[in-house]
JSON list of C-alpha atoms in Angstrom, two decimals:
[
{"chain": "J", "resi": 157, "resn": "GLU", "atom": "CA", "xyz": [2.15, -22.57, 5.08]},
{"chain": "J", "resi": 158, "resn": "ILE", "atom": "CA", "xyz": [5.61, -21.71, 6.37]},
{"chain": "J", "resi": 159, "resn": "VAL", "atom": "CA", "xyz": [8.18, -21.30, 3.62]},
{"chain": "J", "resi": 160, "resn": "MET", "atom": "CA", "xyz": [11.71, -22.50, 4.34]},
{"chain": "J", "resi": 161, "resn": "THR", "atom": "CA", "xyz": [14.50, -20.82, 2.35]},
{"chain": "J", "resi": 162, "resn": "GLN", "atom": "CA", "xyz": [18.01, -22.25, 2.27]},
{"chain": "J", "resi": 163, "resn": "SER", "atom": "CA", "xyz": [21.14, -20.46, 1.20]},
{"chain": "J", "resi": 164, "resn": "PRO", "atom": "CA", "xyz": [23.28, -20.76, -0.70]},
{"chain": "J", "resi": 165, "resn": "ALA", "atom": "CA", "xyz": [21.83, -23.19, -3.24]},
{"chain": "J", "resi": 166, "resn": "THR", "atom": "CA", "xyz": [25.29, -24.55, -3.94]},
{"chain": "J", "resi": 167, "resn": "LEU", "atom": "CA", "xyz": [28.45, -24.33, -1.89]},
{"chain": "J", "resi": 168, "resn": "SER", "atom": "CA", "xyz": [31.84, -25.22, -3.35]},
{"chain": "J", "resi": 169, "resn": "VAL", "atom": "CA", "xyz": [34.28, -26.16, -0.62]},
{"chain": "J", "resi": 170, "resn": "SER", "atom": "CA", "xyz": [37.42, -28.12, 0.09]},
{"chain": "J", "resi": 171, "resn": "PRO", "atom": "CA", "xyz": [37.94, -31.04, 2.50]},
{"chain": "J", "resi": 172, "resn": "ARG", "atom": "CA", "xyz": [38.75, -30.02, 6.09]},
{"chain": "J", "resi": 173, "resn": "GLN", "atom": "CA", "xyz": [37.09, -26.64, 5.53]},
{"chain": "J", "resi": 174, "resn": "ARG", "atom": "CA", "xyz": [34.54, -25.28, 8.01]},
{"chain": "J", "resi": 175, "resn": "VAL", "atom": "CA", "xyz": [31.12, -24.93, 6.39]},
{"chain": "J", "resi": 176, "resn": "THR", "atom": "CA", "xyz": [27.99, -23.09, 7.54]},
{"chain": "J", "resi": 177, "resn": "LEU", "atom": "CA", "xyz": [24.63, -23.55, 5.83]},
{"chain": "J", "resi": 178, "resn": "SER", "atom": "CA", "xyz": [21.68, -21.25, 6.44]},
{"chain": "J", "resi": 179, "resn": "CYS", "atom": "CA", "xyz": [17.94, -21.84, 6.67]},
{"chain": "J", "resi": 180, "resn": "ARG", "atom": "CA", "xyz": [15.33, -19.14, 7.11]},
{"chain": "J", "resi": 181, "resn": "ALA", "atom": "CA", "xyz": [11.66, -19.61, 8.01]},
{"chain": "J", "resi": 182, "resn": "SER", "atom": "CA", "xyz": [8.97, -17.22, 6.77]},
{"chain": "J", "resi": 183, "resn": "GLN", "atom": "CA", "xyz": [7.62, -17.06, 10.35]},
{"chain": "J", "resi": 184, "resn": "SER", "atom": "CA", "xyz": [8.82, -18.28, 13.72]},
{"chain": "J", "resi": 185, "resn": "VAL", "atom": "CA", "xyz": [9.09, -22.05, 14.15]},
{"chain": "J", "resi": 186, "resn": "ALA", "atom": "CA", "xyz": [10.59, -21.79, 17.66]},
{"chain": "J", "resi": 187, "resn": "ASN", "atom": "CA", "xyz": [13.26, -24.53, 17.70]},
{"chain": "J", "resi": 188, "resn": "ASP", "atom": "CA", "xyz": [11.16, -27.05, 15.74]},
{"chain": "J", "resi": 189, "resn": "LEU", "atom": "CA", "xyz": [13.76, -27.44, 13.05]},
{"chain": "J", "resi": 190, "resn": "ALA", "atom": "CA", "xyz": [15.51, -30.50, 11.63]},
{"chain": "J", "resi": 191, "resn": "TRP", "atom": "CA", "xyz": [18.36, -31.01, 9.18]},
{"chain": "J", "resi": 192, "resn": "TYR", "atom": "CA", "xyz": [18.80, -33.94, 6.80]},
{"chain": "J", "resi": 193, "resn": "GLN", "atom": "CA", "xyz": [21.63, -35.10, 4.56]},
{"chain": "J", "resi": 194, "resn": "GLN", "atom": "CA", "xyz": [21.00, -36.81, 1.24]},
{"chain": "J", "resi": 195, "resn": "LYS", "atom": "CA", "xyz": [23.73, -38.29, -0.92]},
{"chain": "J", "resi": 196, "resn": "PRO", "atom": "CA", "xyz": [23.10, -39.14, -4.60]},
{"chain": "J", "resi": 197, "resn": "GLY", "atom": "CA", "xyz": [20.91, -42.20, -4.95]},
{"chain": "J", "resi": 198, "resn": "GLN", "atom": "CA", "xyz": [20.46, -42.51, -1.21]},
{"chain": "J", "resi": 199, "resn": "VAL", "atom": "CA", "xyz": [17.71, -41.96, 1.30]},
{"chain": "J", "resi": 200, "resn": "PRO", "atom": "CA", "xyz": [17.68, -38.79, 3.42]},
{"chain": "J", "resi": 201, "resn": "ARG", "atom": "CA", "xyz": [19.37, -39.16, 6.81]},
{"chain": "J", "resi": 202, "resn": "LEU", "atom": "CA", "xyz": [18.36, -37.22, 9.91]},
{"chain": "J", "resi": 203, "resn": "LEU", "atom": "CA", "xyz": [21.27, -35.18, 11.27]},
{"chain": "J", "resi": 204, "resn": "ILE", "atom": "CA", "xyz": [19.81, -32.65, 13.69]},
{"chain": "J", "resi": 205, "resn": "TYR", "atom": "CA", "xyz": [16.45, -32.05, 15.36]},
{"chain": "J", "resi": 206, "resn": "ALA", "atom": "CA", "xyz": [15.17, -29.49, 17.84]},
{"chain": "J", "resi": 207, "resn": "ALA", "atom": "CA", "xyz": [17.51, -27.09, 16.03]},
{"chain": "J", "resi": 208, "resn": "SER", "atom": "CA", "xyz": [20.64, -28.29, 17.82]},
{"chain": "J", "resi": 209, "resn": "THR", "atom": "CA", "xyz": [20.28, -31.93, 18.98]},
{"chain": "J", "resi": 210, "resn": "ARG", "atom": "CA", "xyz": [22.32, -34.44, 17.01]},
{"chain": "J", "resi": 211, "resn": "ALA", "atom": "CA", "xyz": [20.49, -37.58, 15.98]},
{"chain": "J", "resi": 212, "resn": "THR", "atom": "CA", "xyz": [21.79, -40.98, 17.03]},
{"chain": "J", "resi": 213, "resn": "GLY", "atom": "CA", "xyz": [25.16, -41.82, 15.47]},
{"chain": "J", "resi": 214, "resn": "ILE", "atom": "CA", "xyz": [25.78, -38.39, 13.93]},
{"chain": "J", "resi": 215, "resn": "PRO", "atom": "CA", "xyz": [29.40, -37.25, 14.28]},
{"chain": "J", "resi": 216, "resn": "ALA", "atom": "CA", "xyz": [30.20, -34.30, 16.53]},
{"chain": "J", "resi": 217, "resn": "ARG", "atom": "CA", "xyz": [31.51, -32.27, 13.58]},
{"chain": "J", "resi": 218, "resn": "PHE", "atom": "CA", "xyz": [27.86, -31.56, 12.71]},
{"chain": "J", "resi": 219, "resn": "SER", "atom": "CA", "xyz": [26.21, -28.89, 14.83]},
{"chain": "J", "resi": 220, "resn": "GLY", "atom": "CA", "xyz": [22.99, -26.94, 14.56]},
{"chain": "J", "resi": 221, "resn": "GLY", "atom": "CA", "xyz": [22.03, -23.55, 15.89]},
{"chain": "J", "resi": 222, "resn": "GLY", "atom": "CA", "xyz": [19.44, -20.83, 15.82]},
{"chain": "J", "resi": 223, "resn": "SER", "atom": "CA", "xyz": [15.82, -20.39, 16.81]},
{"chain": "J", "resi": 224, "resn": "GLY", "atom": "CA", "xyz": [12.75, -18.54, 15.63]},
{"chain": "J", "resi": 225, "resn": "THR", "atom": "CA", "xyz": [13.32, -17.82, 11.95]},
{"chain": "J", "resi": 226, "resn": "LEU", "atom": "CA", "xyz": [17.05, -18.23, 11.34]},
{"chain": "J", "resi": 227, "resn": "PHE", "atom": "CA", "xyz": [18.99, -21.45, 11.65]},
{"chain": "J", "resi": 228, "resn": "THR", "atom": "CA", "xyz": [22.42, -22.77, 10.76]},
{"chain": "J", "resi": 229, "resn": "LEU", "atom": "CA", "xyz": [24.05, -26.13, 10.19]},
{"chain": "J", "resi": 230, "resn": "THR", "atom": "CA", "xyz": [27.80, -26.12, 10.69]},
{"chain": "J", "resi": 231, "resn": "ILE", "atom": "CA", "xyz": [30.25, -28.83, 9.65]},
{"chain": "J", "resi": 232, "resn": "SER", "atom": "CA", "xyz": [33.43, -28.09, 11.56]},
{"chain": "J", "resi": 233, "resn": "SER", "atom": "CA", "xyz": [35.85, -29.93, 9.26]},
{"chain": "J", "resi": 234, "resn": "LEU", "atom": "CA", "xyz": [34.35, -31.23, 6.03]},
{"chain": "J", "resi": 235, "resn": "GLN", "atom": "CA", "xyz": [35.10, -34.86, 5.24]},
{"chain": "J", "resi": 236, "resn": "SER", "atom": "CA", "xyz": [34.88, -36.47, 1.80]},
{"chain": "J", "resi": 237, "resn": "GLU", "atom": "CA", "xyz": [31.73, -38.33, 2.81]},
{"chain": "J", "resi": 238, "resn": "ASP", "atom": "CA", "xyz": [29.98, -35.05, 3.67]},
{"chain": "J", "resi": 239, "resn": "PHE", "atom": "CA", "xyz": [29.56, -33.94, 0.08]},
{"chain": "J", "resi": 240, "resn": "ALA", "atom": "CA", "xyz": [25.79, -34.11, -0.30]},
{"chain": "J", "resi": 241, "resn": "ILE", "atom": "CA", "xyz": [22.58, -32.09, -0.35]},
{"chain": "J", "resi": 242, "resn": "TYR", "atom": "CA", "xyz": [21.38, -30.75, 2.99]},
{"chain": "J", "resi": 243, "resn": "TYR", "atom": "CA", "xyz": [17.73, -29.98, 3.68]},
{"chain": "J", "resi": 244, "resn": "CYS", "atom": "CA", "xyz": [16.16, -28.13, 6.58]},
{"chain": "J", "resi": 245, "resn": "GLN", "atom": "CA", "xyz": [12.60, -28.89, 7.69]},
{"chain": "J", "resi": 246, "resn": "HIS", "atom": "CA", "xyz": [10.28, -27.25, 10.20]},
{"chain": "J", "resi": 247, "resn": "TYR", "atom": "CA", "xyz": [7.75, -29.22, 12.20]},
{"chain": "J", "resi": 248, "resn": "ASN", "atom": "CA", "xyz": [6.16, -26.41, 14.15]},
{"chain": "J", "resi": 249, "resn": "SER", "atom": "CA", "xyz": [2.79, -26.47, 12.40]},
{"chain": "J", "resi": 250, "resn": "TRP", "atom": "CA", "xyz": [0.94, -28.18, 9.56]},
{"chain": "J", "resi": 251, "resn": "PRO", "atom": "CA", "xyz": [1.99, -28.68, 6.93]},
{"chain": "J", "resi": 252, "resn": "VAL", "atom": "CA", "xyz": [5.60, -29.44, 7.77]},
{"chain": "J", "resi": 253, "resn": "THR", "atom": "CA", "xyz": [7.76, -28.09, 4.97]},
{"chain": "J", "resi": 254, "resn": "PHE", "atom": "CA", "xyz": [11.32, -28.50, 3.71]},
{"chain": "J", "resi": 255, "resn": "GLY", "atom": "CA", "xyz": [13.76, -26.00, 2.33]},
{"chain": "J", "resi": 256, "resn": "GLY", "atom": "CA", "xyz": [14.94, -26.37, -1.24]},
{"chain": "J", "resi": 257, "resn": "GLY", "atom": "CA", "xyz": [18.31, -27.75, -0.17]},
{"chain": "J", "resi": 258, "resn": "THR", "atom": "CA", "xyz": [21.96, -26.70, -0.25]},
{"chain": "J", "resi": 259, "resn": "LYS", "atom": "CA", "xyz": [24.32, -28.78, -2.34]},
{"chain": "J", "resi": 260, "resn": "VAL", "atom": "CA", "xyz": [27.79, -29.04, -0.85]},
{"chain": "J", "resi": 261, "resn": "GLU", "atom": "CA", "xyz": [30.26, -29.89, -3.60]},
{"chain": "J", "resi": 262, "resn": "ILE", "atom": "CA", "xyz": [33.97, -29.92, -4.15]},
{"chain": "K", "resi": 120, "resn": "GLN", "atom": "CA", "xyz": [17.01, -52.68, 13.83]},
{"chain": "K", "resi": 121, "resn": "VAL", "atom": "CA", "xyz": [14.38, -50.49, 12.21]},
{"chain": "K", "resi": 122, "resn": "HIS", "atom": "CA", "xyz": [13.36, -51.46, 8.69]},
{"chain": "K", "resi": 123, "resn": "LEU", "atom": "CA", "xyz": [10.83, -49.81, 6.41]},
{"chain": "K", "resi": 124, "resn": "VAL", "atom": "CA", "xyz": [10.19, -51.41, 3.02]},
{"chain": "K", "resi": 125, "resn": "GLU", "atom": "CA", "xyz": [7.89, -49.82, 0.46]},
{"chain": "K", "resi": 126, "resn": "SER", "atom": "CA", "xyz": [6.16, -51.65, -2.37]},
{"chain": "K", "resi": 127, "resn": "GLY", "atom": "CA", "xyz": [3.51, -51.00, -4.98]},
{"chain": "K", "resi": 128, "resn": "GLY", "atom": "CA", "xyz": [5.16, -48.36, -7.13]},
{"chain": "K", "resi": 129, "resn": "GLY", "atom": "CA", "xyz": [4.93, -48.37, -10.90]},
{"chain": "K", "resi": 130, "resn": "VAL", "atom": "CA", "xyz": [3.76, -46.57, -14.02]},
{"chain": "K", "resi": 131, "resn": "VAL", "atom": "CA", "xyz": [0.16, -45.41, -14.14]},
{"chain": "K", "resi": 132, "resn": "GLN", "atom": "CA", "xyz": [-1.89, -43.21, -16.45]},
{"chain": "K", "resi": 133, "resn": "PRO", "atom": "CA", "xyz": [-3.23, -39.85, -15.29]},
{"chain": "K", "resi": 134, "resn": "GLY", "atom": "CA", "xyz": [-6.54, -40.17, -13.50]},
{"chain": "K", "resi": 135, "resn": "ARG", "atom": "CA", "xyz": [-5.88, -43.75, -12.40]},
{"chain": "K", "resi": 136, "resn": "SER", "atom": "CA", "xyz": [-5.18, -45.14, -8.94]},
{"chain": "K", "resi": 137, "resn": "LEU", "atom": "CA", "xyz": [-2.30, -46.84, -7.17]},
{"chain": "K", "resi": 138, "resn": "ARG", "atom": "CA", "xyz": [-1.75, -48.17, -3.67]},
{"chain": "K", "resi": 139, "resn": "LEU", "atom": "CA", "xyz": [1.59, -48.07, -1.90]},
{"chain": "K", "resi": 140, "resn": "SER", "atom": "CA", "xyz": [2.45, -50.26, 1.06]},
{"chain": "K", "resi": 141, "resn": "CYS", "atom": "CA", "xyz": [5.18, -50.01, 3.66]},
{"chain": "K", "resi": 142, "resn": "ALA", "atom": "CA", "xyz": [6.19, -52.95, 5.84]},
{"chain": "K", "resi": 143, "resn": "ALA", "atom": "CA", "xyz": [7.70, -51.95, 9.18]},
{"chain": "K", "resi": 144, "resn": "SER", "atom": "CA", "xyz": [9.85, -54.01, 11.52]},
{"chain": "K", "resi": 145, "resn": "GLY", "atom": "CA", "xyz": [12.31, -53.61, 14.36]},
{"chain": "K", "resi": 146, "resn": "PHE", "atom": "CA", "xyz": [10.19, -51.31, 16.52]},
{"chain": "K", "resi": 147, "resn": "ILE", "atom": "CA", "xyz": [6.76, -51.11, 18.16]},
{"chain": "K", "resi": 148, "resn": "PHE", "atom": "CA", "xyz": [4.85, -49.85, 15.16]},
{"chain": "K", "resi": 149, "resn": "SER", "atom": "CA", "xyz": [1.78, -48.69, 17.08]},
{"chain": "K", "resi": 150, "resn": "ASP", "atom": "CA", "xyz": [3.91, -46.33, 19.20]},
{"chain": "K", "resi": 151, "resn": "TYR", "atom": "CA", "xyz": [4.80, -44.07, 16.28]},
{"chain": "K", "resi": 152, "resn": "GLY", "atom": "CA", "xyz": [3.16, -41.66, 13.92]},
{"chain": "K", "resi": 153, "resn": "MET", "atom": "CA", "xyz": [3.96, -42.66, 10.34]},
{"chain": "K", "resi": 154, "resn": "HIS", "atom": "CA", "xyz": [4.40, -40.47, 7.30]},
{"chain": "K", "resi": 155, "resn": "TRP", "atom": "CA", "xyz": [4.72, -40.47, 3.55]},
{"chain": "K", "resi": 156, "resn": "VAL", "atom": "CA", "xyz": [7.25, -38.05, 2.05]},
{"chain": "K", "resi": 157, "resn": "ARG", "atom": "CA", "xyz": [7.86, -37.72, -1.69]},
{"chain": "K", "resi": 158, "resn": "GLN", "atom": "CA", "xyz": [10.63, -36.47, -3.94]},
{"chain": "K", "resi": 159, "resn": "ALA", "atom": "CA", "xyz": [10.05, -35.64, -7.59]},
{"chain": "K", "resi": 160, "resn": "PRO", "atom": "CA", "xyz": [12.94, -36.56, -9.90]},
{"chain": "K", "resi": 161, "resn": "GLY", "atom": "CA", "xyz": [15.83, -34.16, -9.33]},
{"chain": "K", "resi": 162, "resn": "LYS", "atom": "CA", "xyz": [13.80, -32.11, -6.87]},
{"chain": "K", "resi": 163, "resn": "GLY", "atom": "CA", "xyz": [13.54, -31.58, -3.13]},
{"chain": "K", "resi": 164, "resn": "LEU", "atom": "CA", "xyz": [11.49, -33.26, -0.43]},
{"chain": "K", "resi": 165, "resn": "GLN", "atom": "CA", "xyz": [7.76, -32.77, 0.09]},
{"chain": "K", "resi": 166, "resn": "TRP", "atom": "CA", "xyz": [5.79, -34.11, 3.05]},
{"chain": "K", "resi": 167, "resn": "VAL", "atom": "CA", "xyz": [2.58, -35.84, 1.92]},
{"chain": "K", "resi": 168, "resn": "ALA", "atom": "CA", "xyz": [0.62, -37.25, 4.86]},
{"chain": "K", "resi": 169, "resn": "ILE", "atom": "CA", "xyz": [0.68, -38.50, 8.45]},
{"chain": "K", "resi": 170, "resn": "VAL", "atom": "CA", "xyz": [-1.36, -41.11, 10.27]},
{"chain": "K", "resi": 171, "resn": "TRP", "atom": "CA", "xyz": [-1.19, -41.11, 14.03]},
{"chain": "K", "resi": 172, "resn": "TYR", "atom": "CA", "xyz": [-0.71, -44.07, 16.30]},
{"chain": "K", "resi": 173, "resn": "GLY", "atom": "CA", "xyz": [-4.16, -45.69, 16.32]},
{"chain": "K", "resi": 174, "resn": "GLY", "atom": "CA", "xyz": [-4.92, -44.78, 12.73]},
{"chain": "K", "resi": 175, "resn": "SER", "atom": "CA", "xyz": [-7.99, -42.69, 13.46]},
{"chain": "K", "resi": 176, "resn": "HIS", "atom": "CA", "xyz": [-6.38, -39.32, 12.73]},
{"chain": "K", "resi": 177, "resn": "GLN", "atom": "CA", "xyz": [-4.68, -38.27, 9.52]},
{"chain": "K", "resi": 178, "resn": "PHE", "atom": "CA", "xyz": [-3.43, -35.05, 7.99]},
{"chain": "K", "resi": 179, "resn": "TYR", "atom": "CA", "xyz": [-2.53, -34.25, 4.40]},
{"chain": "K", "resi": 180, "resn": "ALA", "atom": "CA", "xyz": [-0.65, -31.77, 2.29]},
{"chain": "K", "resi": 181, "resn": "ASP", "atom": "CA", "xyz": [-3.03, -29.54, 0.35]},
{"chain": "K", "resi": 182, "resn": "SER", "atom": "CA", "xyz": [-1.69, -30.87, -2.94]},
{"chain": "K", "resi": 183, "resn": "VAL", "atom": "CA", "xyz": [-3.01, -34.38, -2.22]},
{"chain": "K", "resi": 184, "resn": "LYS", "atom": "CA", "xyz": [-5.98, -33.70, 0.06]},
{"chain": "K", "resi": 185, "resn": "GLY", "atom": "CA", "xyz": [-9.12, -35.38, -1.20]},
{"chain": "K", "resi": 186, "resn": "ARG", "atom": "CA", "xyz": [-7.18, -37.65, -3.58]},
{"chain": "K", "resi": 187, "resn": "PHE", "atom": "CA", "xyz": [-4.82, -39.59, -1.30]},
{"chain": "K", "resi": 188, "resn": "THR", "atom": "CA", "xyz": [-5.68, -41.64, 1.79]},
{"chain": "K", "resi": 189, "resn": "ILE", "atom": "CA", "xyz": [-3.14, -42.74, 4.36]},
{"chain": "K", "resi": 190, "resn": "SER", "atom": "CA", "xyz": [-3.94, -45.66, 6.63]},
{"chain": "K", "resi": 191, "resn": "ARG", "atom": "CA", "xyz": [-2.25, -48.25, 8.80]},
{"chain": "K", "resi": 192, "resn": "ASP", "atom": "CA", "xyz": [-2.81, -51.74, 10.12]},
{"chain": "K", "resi": 193, "resn": "ASN", "atom": "CA", "xyz": [-1.07, -52.04, 13.47]},
{"chain": "K", "resi": 194, "resn": "SER", "atom": "CA", "xyz": [-1.79, -55.78, 13.66]},
{"chain": "K", "resi": 195, "resn": "LYS", "atom": "CA", "xyz": [0.32, -56.27, 10.53]},
{"chain": "K", "resi": 196, "resn": "ASN", "atom": "CA", "xyz": [2.83, -53.44, 11.05]},
{"chain": "K", "resi": 197, "resn": "MET", "atom": "CA", "xyz": [1.80, -51.99, 7.70]},
{"chain": "K", "resi": 198, "resn": "LEU", "atom": "CA", "xyz": [1.40, -48.45, 6.38]},
{"chain": "K", "resi": 199, "resn": "TYR", "atom": "CA", "xyz": [-0.54, -47.64, 3.21]},
{"chain": "K", "resi": 200, "resn": "LEU", "atom": "CA", "xyz": [-1.08, -44.81, 0.79]},
{"chain": "K", "resi": 201, "resn": "GLU", "atom": "CA", "xyz": [-4.07, -45.03, -1.52]},
{"chain": "K", "resi": 202, "resn": "MET", "atom": "CA", "xyz": [-3.57, -42.61, -4.39]},
{"chain": "K", "resi": 203, "resn": "ASN", "atom": "CA", "xyz": [-6.54, -41.72, -6.60]},
{"chain": "K", "resi": 204, "resn": "SER", "atom": "CA", "xyz": [-6.98, -39.29, -9.50]},
{"chain": "K", "resi": 205, "resn": "LEU", "atom": "CA", "xyz": [-3.25, -39.31, -10.07]},
{"chain": "K", "resi": 206, "resn": "ARG", "atom": "CA", "xyz": [-1.66, -36.40, -11.89]},
{"chain": "K", "resi": 207, "resn": "VAL", "atom": "CA", "xyz": [1.57, -36.07, -13.82]},
{"chain": "K", "resi": 208, "resn": "GLU", "atom": "CA", "xyz": [2.88, -33.85, -11.02]},
{"chain": "K", "resi": 209, "resn": "ASP", "atom": "CA", "xyz": [2.48, -36.73, -8.55]},
{"chain": "K", "resi": 210, "resn": "THR", "atom": "CA", "xyz": [5.42, -38.47, -10.22]},
{"chain": "K", "resi": 211, "resn": "ALA", "atom": "CA", "xyz": [8.00, -39.01, -7.48]},
{"chain": "K", "resi": 212, "resn": "VAL", "atom": "CA", "xyz": [9.78, -41.43, -5.23]},
{"chain": "K", "resi": 213, "resn": "TYR", "atom": "CA", "xyz": [7.51, -42.01, -2.26]},
{"chain": "K", "resi": 214, "resn": "TYR", "atom": "CA", "xyz": [9.19, -42.72, 1.06]},
{"chain": "K", "resi": 215, "resn": "CYS", "atom": "CA", "xyz": [7.54, -44.00, 4.19]},
{"chain": "K", "resi": 216, "resn": "ALA", "atom": "CA", "xyz": [9.13, -42.49, 7.26]},
{"chain": "K", "resi": 217, "resn": "ARG", "atom": "CA", "xyz": [8.81, -42.87, 11.00]},
{"chain": "K", "resi": 218, "resn": "GLY", "atom": "CA", "xyz": [8.02, -39.89, 13.17]},
{"chain": "K", "resi": 219, "resn": "HIS", "atom": "CA", "xyz": [10.55, -39.34, 15.94]},
{"chain": "K", "resi": 220, "resn": "GLY", "atom": "CA", "xyz": [9.45, -38.80, 19.51]},
{"chain": "K", "resi": 221, "resn": "GLY", "atom": "CA", "xyz": [5.88, -37.80, 18.74]},
{"chain": "K", "resi": 222, "resn": "ASN", "atom": "CA", "xyz": [7.09, -35.06, 16.42]},
{"chain": "K", "resi": 223, "resn": "SER", "atom": "CA", "xyz": [7.11, -34.91, 12.66]},
{"chain": "K", "resi": 224, "resn": "VAL", "atom": "CA", "xyz": [10.86, -35.43, 12.52]},
{"chain": "K", "resi": 225, "resn": "PHE", "atom": "CA", "xyz": [11.71, -38.32, 10.22]},
{"chain": "K", "resi": 226, "resn": "ASP", "atom": "CA", "xyz": [14.27, -40.53, 11.92]},
{"chain": "K", "resi": 227, "resn": "TYR", "atom": "CA", "xyz": [13.97, -43.63, 9.72]},
{"chain": "K", "resi": 228, "resn": "TRP", "atom": "CA", "xyz": [13.15, -43.81, 6.04]},
{"chain": "K", "resi": 229, "resn": "GLY", "atom": "CA", "xyz": [12.38, -46.62, 3.66]},
{"chain": "K", "resi": 230, "resn": "GLN", "atom": "CA", "xyz": [14.23, -47.01, 0.37]},
{"chain": "K", "resi": 231, "resn": "GLY", "atom": "CA", "xyz": [11.34, -45.49, -1.54]},
{"chain": "K", "resi": 232, "resn": "ALA", "atom": "CA", "xyz": [8.88, -46.53, -4.24]},
{"chain": "K", "resi": 233, "resn": "LEU", "atom": "CA", "xyz": [8.91, -44.80, -7.62]},
{"chain": "K", "resi": 234, "resn": "VAL", "atom": "CA", "xyz": [5.52, -43.72, -8.92]},
{"chain": "K", "resi": 235, "resn": "THR", "atom": "CA", "xyz": [5.44, -42.49, -12.51]},
{"chain": "K", "resi": 236, "resn": "VAL", "atom": "CA", "xyz": [2.25, -40.90, -13.81]},
{"chain": "K", "resi": 237, "resn": "SER", "atom": "CA", "xyz": [2.35, -40.72, -17.58]},
{"chain": "K", "resi": 238, "resn": "SER", "atom": "CA", "xyz": [0.09, -41.28, -20.53]}
]
């Protein structure tokens, strides 16, 4: 199975700061990569799919990039509601797998 | 408006069985692959199983293969997960999720059902 590794595990940032999260795949997943946001006690929310396509209703401050084995999620200006855990997930082959998550905290 | 509502969670002893259900509404259920994804307490996300549109094809994570069965009833807009030979490590919140655009991208999630396996 493809192993997804996210870094860093925790990111301490300030509001309005630009943030970049990383996700690495153990082998190429082309651009079959999604990002999710999960706030405490809430259900995961799809942010990005196909590496760089924003899901419906996702603000433009979220952007995804990369292909193959290295991917990024960038939040251009962090808002208070963006403090959460972010997961990457590949869907290139079975089984689909998630990264361990990056917690974005104040 | 898409809604997914899980039911059937609870506390069960190791080795016993439990069946989860997920009621879907707000979309044409038979047009989408449907998944179960789980999250152990304080841990990350783990995909569990998929059932494709007509229900005749399924795929499972290795950790549940041979113990869990995913199924669907398109006439009732229902998704199921039959869990047998439960283990302590199966303890998690189980989410049903819709597959986006024929891919295994999860665009809508239910609120989850907590399954606790404990003696």
